Coordinates of N, CA and C and ligand atoms in Angstrom, one line a residue:
X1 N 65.3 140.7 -89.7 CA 66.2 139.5 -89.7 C 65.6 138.3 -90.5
X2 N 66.2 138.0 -91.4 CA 66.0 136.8 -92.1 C 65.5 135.3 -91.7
X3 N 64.5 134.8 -91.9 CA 64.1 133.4 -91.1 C 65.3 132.3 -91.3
X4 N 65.7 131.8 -89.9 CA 66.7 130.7 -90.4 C 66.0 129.2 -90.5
X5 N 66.7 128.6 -91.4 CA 66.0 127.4 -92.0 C 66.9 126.0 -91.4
X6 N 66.2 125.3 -90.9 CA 67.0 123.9 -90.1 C 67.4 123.3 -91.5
X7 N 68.8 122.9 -90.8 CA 69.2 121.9 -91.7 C 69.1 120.4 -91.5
X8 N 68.4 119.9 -92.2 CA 68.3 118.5 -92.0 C 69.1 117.2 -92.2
X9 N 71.0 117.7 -92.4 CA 71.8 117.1 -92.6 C 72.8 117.4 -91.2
X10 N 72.0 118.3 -90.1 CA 73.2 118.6 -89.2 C 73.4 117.2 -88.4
X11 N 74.3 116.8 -88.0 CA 75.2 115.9 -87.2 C 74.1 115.5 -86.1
X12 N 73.5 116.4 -85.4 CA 72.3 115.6 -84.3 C 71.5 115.0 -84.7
X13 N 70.7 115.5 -85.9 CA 69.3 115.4 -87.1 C 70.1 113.7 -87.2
X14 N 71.1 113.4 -87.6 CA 71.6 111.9 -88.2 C 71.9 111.3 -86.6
X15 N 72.4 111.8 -85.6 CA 72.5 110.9 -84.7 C 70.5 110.4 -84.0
X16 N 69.8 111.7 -84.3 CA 68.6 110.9 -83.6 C 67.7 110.3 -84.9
X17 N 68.2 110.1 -86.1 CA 67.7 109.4 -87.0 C 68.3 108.3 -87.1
X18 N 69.7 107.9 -86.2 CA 70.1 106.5 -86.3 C 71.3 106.4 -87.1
X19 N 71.4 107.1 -87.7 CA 72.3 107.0 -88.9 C 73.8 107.1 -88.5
X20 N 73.9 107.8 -87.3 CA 75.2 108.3 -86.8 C 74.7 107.7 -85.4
X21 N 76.0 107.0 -84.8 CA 76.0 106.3 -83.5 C 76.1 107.1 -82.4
X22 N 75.7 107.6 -81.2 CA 76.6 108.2 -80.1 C 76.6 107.6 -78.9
X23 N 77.0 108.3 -77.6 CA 77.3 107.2 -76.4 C 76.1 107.7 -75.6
X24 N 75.0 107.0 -75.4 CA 73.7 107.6 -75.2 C 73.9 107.8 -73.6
X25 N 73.0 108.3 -72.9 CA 72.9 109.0 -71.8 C 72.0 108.4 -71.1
X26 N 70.9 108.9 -71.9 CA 69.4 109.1 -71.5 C 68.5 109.2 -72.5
X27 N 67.2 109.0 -72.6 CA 66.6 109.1 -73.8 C 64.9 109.0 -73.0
X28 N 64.1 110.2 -73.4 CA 62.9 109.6 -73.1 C 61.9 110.0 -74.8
X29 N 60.8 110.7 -74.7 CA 59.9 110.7 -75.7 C 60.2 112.7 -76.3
X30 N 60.7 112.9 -75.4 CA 60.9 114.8 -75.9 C 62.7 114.6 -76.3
X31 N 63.3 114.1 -75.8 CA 65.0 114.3 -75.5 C 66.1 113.5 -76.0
X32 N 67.2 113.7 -75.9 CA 68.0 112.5 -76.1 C 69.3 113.1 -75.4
X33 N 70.2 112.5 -74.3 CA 71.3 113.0 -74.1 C 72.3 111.8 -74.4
X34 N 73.4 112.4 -74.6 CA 74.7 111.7 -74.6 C 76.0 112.7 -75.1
X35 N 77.0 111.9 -75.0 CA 78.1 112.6 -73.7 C 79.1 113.1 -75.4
X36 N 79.4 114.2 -75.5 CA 80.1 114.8 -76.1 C 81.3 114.3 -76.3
X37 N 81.4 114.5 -77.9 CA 82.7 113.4 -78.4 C 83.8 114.4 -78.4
X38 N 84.3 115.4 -78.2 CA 84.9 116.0 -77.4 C 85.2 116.5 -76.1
X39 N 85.1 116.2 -74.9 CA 84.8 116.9 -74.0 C 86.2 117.8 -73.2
X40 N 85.0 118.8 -72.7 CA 85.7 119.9 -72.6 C 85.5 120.2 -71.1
X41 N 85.4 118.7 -70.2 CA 85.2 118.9 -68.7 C 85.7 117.2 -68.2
X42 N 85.6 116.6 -67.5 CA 85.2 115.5 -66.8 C 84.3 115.0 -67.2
X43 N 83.1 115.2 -67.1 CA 81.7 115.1 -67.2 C 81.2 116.3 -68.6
X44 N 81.1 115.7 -69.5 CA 80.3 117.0 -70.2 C 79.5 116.0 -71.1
X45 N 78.2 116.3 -71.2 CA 77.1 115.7 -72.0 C 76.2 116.7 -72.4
X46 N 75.4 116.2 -74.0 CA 74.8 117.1 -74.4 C 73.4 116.5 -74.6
X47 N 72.1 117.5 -74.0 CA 70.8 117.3 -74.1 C 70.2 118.0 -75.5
X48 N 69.7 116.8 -76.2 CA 68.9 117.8 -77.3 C 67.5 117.3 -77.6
X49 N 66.9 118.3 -77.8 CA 64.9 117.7 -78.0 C 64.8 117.0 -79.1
X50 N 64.0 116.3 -79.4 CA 64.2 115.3 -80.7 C 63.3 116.0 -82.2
X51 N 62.7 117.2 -81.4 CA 62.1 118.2 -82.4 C 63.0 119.4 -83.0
X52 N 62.8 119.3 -84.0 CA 63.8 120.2 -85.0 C 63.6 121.9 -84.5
X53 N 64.7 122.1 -83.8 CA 64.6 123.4 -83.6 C 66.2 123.6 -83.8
X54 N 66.6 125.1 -84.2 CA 67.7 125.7 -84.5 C 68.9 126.1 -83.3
X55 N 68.4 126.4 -82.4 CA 69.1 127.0 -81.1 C 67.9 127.4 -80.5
X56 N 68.8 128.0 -79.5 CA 67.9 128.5 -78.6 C 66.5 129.5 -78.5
X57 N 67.3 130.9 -79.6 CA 66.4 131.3 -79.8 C 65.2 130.7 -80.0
X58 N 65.4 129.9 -81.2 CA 63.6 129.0 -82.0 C 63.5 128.3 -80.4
X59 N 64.1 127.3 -80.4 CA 63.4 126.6 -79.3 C 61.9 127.4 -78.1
X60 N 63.2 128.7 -77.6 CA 61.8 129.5 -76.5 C 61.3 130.1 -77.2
X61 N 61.3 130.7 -78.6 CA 60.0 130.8 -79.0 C 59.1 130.5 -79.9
X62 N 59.4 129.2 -80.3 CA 58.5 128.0 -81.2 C 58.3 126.9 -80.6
X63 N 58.8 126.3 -79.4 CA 58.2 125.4 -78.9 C 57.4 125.7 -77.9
X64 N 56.3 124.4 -78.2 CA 54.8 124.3 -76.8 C 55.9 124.6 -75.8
X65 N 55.1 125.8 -74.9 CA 56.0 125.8 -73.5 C 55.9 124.4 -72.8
X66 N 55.1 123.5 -73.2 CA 54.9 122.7 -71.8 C 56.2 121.5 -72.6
X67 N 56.2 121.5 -73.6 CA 57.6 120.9 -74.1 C 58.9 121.6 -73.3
X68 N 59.1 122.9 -73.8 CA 60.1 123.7 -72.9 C 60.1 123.2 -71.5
X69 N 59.5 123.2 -70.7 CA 59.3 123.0 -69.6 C 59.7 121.4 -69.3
X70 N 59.4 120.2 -70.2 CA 59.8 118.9 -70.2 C 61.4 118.7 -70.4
X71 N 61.1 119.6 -71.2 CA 63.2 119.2 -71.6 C 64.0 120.1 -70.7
X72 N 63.7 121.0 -69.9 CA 64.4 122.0 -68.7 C 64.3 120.8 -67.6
X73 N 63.0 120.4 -67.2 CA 63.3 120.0 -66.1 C 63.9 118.4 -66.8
X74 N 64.2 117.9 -67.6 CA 65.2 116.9 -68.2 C 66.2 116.9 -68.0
X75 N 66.8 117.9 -68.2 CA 68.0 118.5 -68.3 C 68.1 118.3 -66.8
X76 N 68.2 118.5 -66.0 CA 68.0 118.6 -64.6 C 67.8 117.2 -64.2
X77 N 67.2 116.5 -64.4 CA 66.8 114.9 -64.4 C 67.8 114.0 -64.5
X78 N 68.7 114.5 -65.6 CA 69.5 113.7 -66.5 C 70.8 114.3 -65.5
X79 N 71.2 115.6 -65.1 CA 72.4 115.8 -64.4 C 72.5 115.6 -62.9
X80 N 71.2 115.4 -62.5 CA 71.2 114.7 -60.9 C 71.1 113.3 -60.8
X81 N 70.1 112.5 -61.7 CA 69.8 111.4 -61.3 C 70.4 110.1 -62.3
X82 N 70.8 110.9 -63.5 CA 71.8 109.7 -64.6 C 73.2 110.0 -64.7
X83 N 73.7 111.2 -64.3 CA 75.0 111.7 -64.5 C 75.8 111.6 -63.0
X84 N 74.2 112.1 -62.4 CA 74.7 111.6 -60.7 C 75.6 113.0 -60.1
X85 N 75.7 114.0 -60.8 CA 76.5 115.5 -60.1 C 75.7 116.2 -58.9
X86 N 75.4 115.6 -58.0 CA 75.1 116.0 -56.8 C 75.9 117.2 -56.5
X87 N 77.2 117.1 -56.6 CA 78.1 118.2 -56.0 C 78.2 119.5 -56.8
X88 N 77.3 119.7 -58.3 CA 77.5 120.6 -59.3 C 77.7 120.1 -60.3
X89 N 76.9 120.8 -61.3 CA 77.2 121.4 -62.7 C 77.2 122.8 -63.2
X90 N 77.3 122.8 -64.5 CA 76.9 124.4 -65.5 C 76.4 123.3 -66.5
X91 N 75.7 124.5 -67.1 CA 74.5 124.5 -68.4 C 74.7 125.7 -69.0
X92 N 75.0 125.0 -70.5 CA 75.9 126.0 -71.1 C 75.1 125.7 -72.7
X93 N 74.5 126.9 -73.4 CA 74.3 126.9 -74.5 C 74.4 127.7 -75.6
X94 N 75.1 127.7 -76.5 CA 75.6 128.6 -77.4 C 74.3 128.6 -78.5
X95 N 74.6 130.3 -79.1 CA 73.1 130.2 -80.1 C 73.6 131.4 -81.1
X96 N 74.0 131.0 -82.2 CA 74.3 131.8 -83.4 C 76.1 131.4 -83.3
X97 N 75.8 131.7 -84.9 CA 77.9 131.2 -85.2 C 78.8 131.9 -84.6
X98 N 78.2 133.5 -83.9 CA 79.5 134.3 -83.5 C 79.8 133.7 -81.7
X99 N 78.7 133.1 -81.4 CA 78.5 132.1 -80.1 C 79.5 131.4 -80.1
X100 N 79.8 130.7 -81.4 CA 80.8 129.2 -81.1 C 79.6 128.1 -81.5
X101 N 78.5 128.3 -81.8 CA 77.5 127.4 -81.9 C 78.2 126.7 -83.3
X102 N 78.2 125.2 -83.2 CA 78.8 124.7 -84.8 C 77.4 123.4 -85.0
X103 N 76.8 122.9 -84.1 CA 75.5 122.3 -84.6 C 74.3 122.5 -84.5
X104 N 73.9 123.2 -85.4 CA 72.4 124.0 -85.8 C 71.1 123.2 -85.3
X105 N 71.1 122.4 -84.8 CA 70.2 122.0 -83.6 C 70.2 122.3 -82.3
X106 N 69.4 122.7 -81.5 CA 69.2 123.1 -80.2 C 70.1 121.9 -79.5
X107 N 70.6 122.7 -78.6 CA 71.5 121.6 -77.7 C 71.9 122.4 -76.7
X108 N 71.8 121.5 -75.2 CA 72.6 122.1 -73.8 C 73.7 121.4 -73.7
X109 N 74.6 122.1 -73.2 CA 75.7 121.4 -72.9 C 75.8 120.9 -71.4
X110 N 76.1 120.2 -70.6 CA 76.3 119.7 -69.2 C 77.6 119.7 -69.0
X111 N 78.3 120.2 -68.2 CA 79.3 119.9 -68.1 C 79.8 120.3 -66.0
X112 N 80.5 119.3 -65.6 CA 81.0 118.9 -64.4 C 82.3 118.8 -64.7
X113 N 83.0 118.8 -63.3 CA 84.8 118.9 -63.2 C 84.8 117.2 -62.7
Ligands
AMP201 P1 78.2 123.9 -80.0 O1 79.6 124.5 -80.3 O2 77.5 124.5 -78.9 O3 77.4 123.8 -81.3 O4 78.6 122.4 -79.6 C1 78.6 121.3 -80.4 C2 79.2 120.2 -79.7 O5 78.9 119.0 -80.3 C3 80.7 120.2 -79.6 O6 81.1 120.3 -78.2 C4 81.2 119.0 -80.3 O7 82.3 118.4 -79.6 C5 80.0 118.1 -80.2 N1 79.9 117.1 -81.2 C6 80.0 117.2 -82.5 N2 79.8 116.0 -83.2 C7 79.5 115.1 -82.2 C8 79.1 113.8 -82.2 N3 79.0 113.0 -83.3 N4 78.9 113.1 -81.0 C9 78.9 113.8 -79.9 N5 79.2 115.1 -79.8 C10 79.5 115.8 -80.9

């Protein structure tokens, strides 16, 4: 399999560079969440690491697990205690184009009714 190469003009790369605005969430030193300019729930917001990784694949197996492990339990941080879904969510991530994946950066989806 061919090594995939980040693109450094994808749409998240410009929103955590500033360049492109979004409706922020949450934000600590590994993460950045904010809420999908489409949504496809009530509640749907998206978490992404602020480190250049491709999808999922690269993420679990190119990042420091103890990063992995910061932005999981983030993800979880961000949908109980900033989004406030006590009553439920799903976590949803797509990884390669036959997925539906359309931004080549790592990203979870959050999504609530
Ligand atoms: P995926 O199909 O998993 O790659 O999901 C990409 C998601 O990013 C889609 O749900 C889009 O609606 C969302 N999206 C694309 N551009 C933006 C943006 N500028 N701000 C917020 N969400 C976006």
């Amino acid at each position: 399999m061919s090594k995939k190469i980040y693109d450094e003009d994808n749409i998240f790369a410009k929103i955590l560079s500033g360049s492109i605005d979004c409706k922020k969430v949450y934000e600590n030193d590994i993460l950045l969440a904010f809420y999908d300019i489409k949504p496809e729930a009530r509640i749907h917001a998206l978490v992404i690491p602020k480190g250049r990784y491709i999808d999922f694949d690269d993420f679990v197996n190119n990042a420091p697990s103890d990063l992995q492990l910061k932005f999981f339990q983030g993800v979880s941080y961000i949908a109980n205690n900033e989004l406030k879904l006590q009553s439920g969510y799903r976590i949803k991530t797509n990884n390669g184009r036959g997925s539906g994946q359309e931004v080549f950066h790592f990203h979870v989806h959050i999504l609530a009714a």
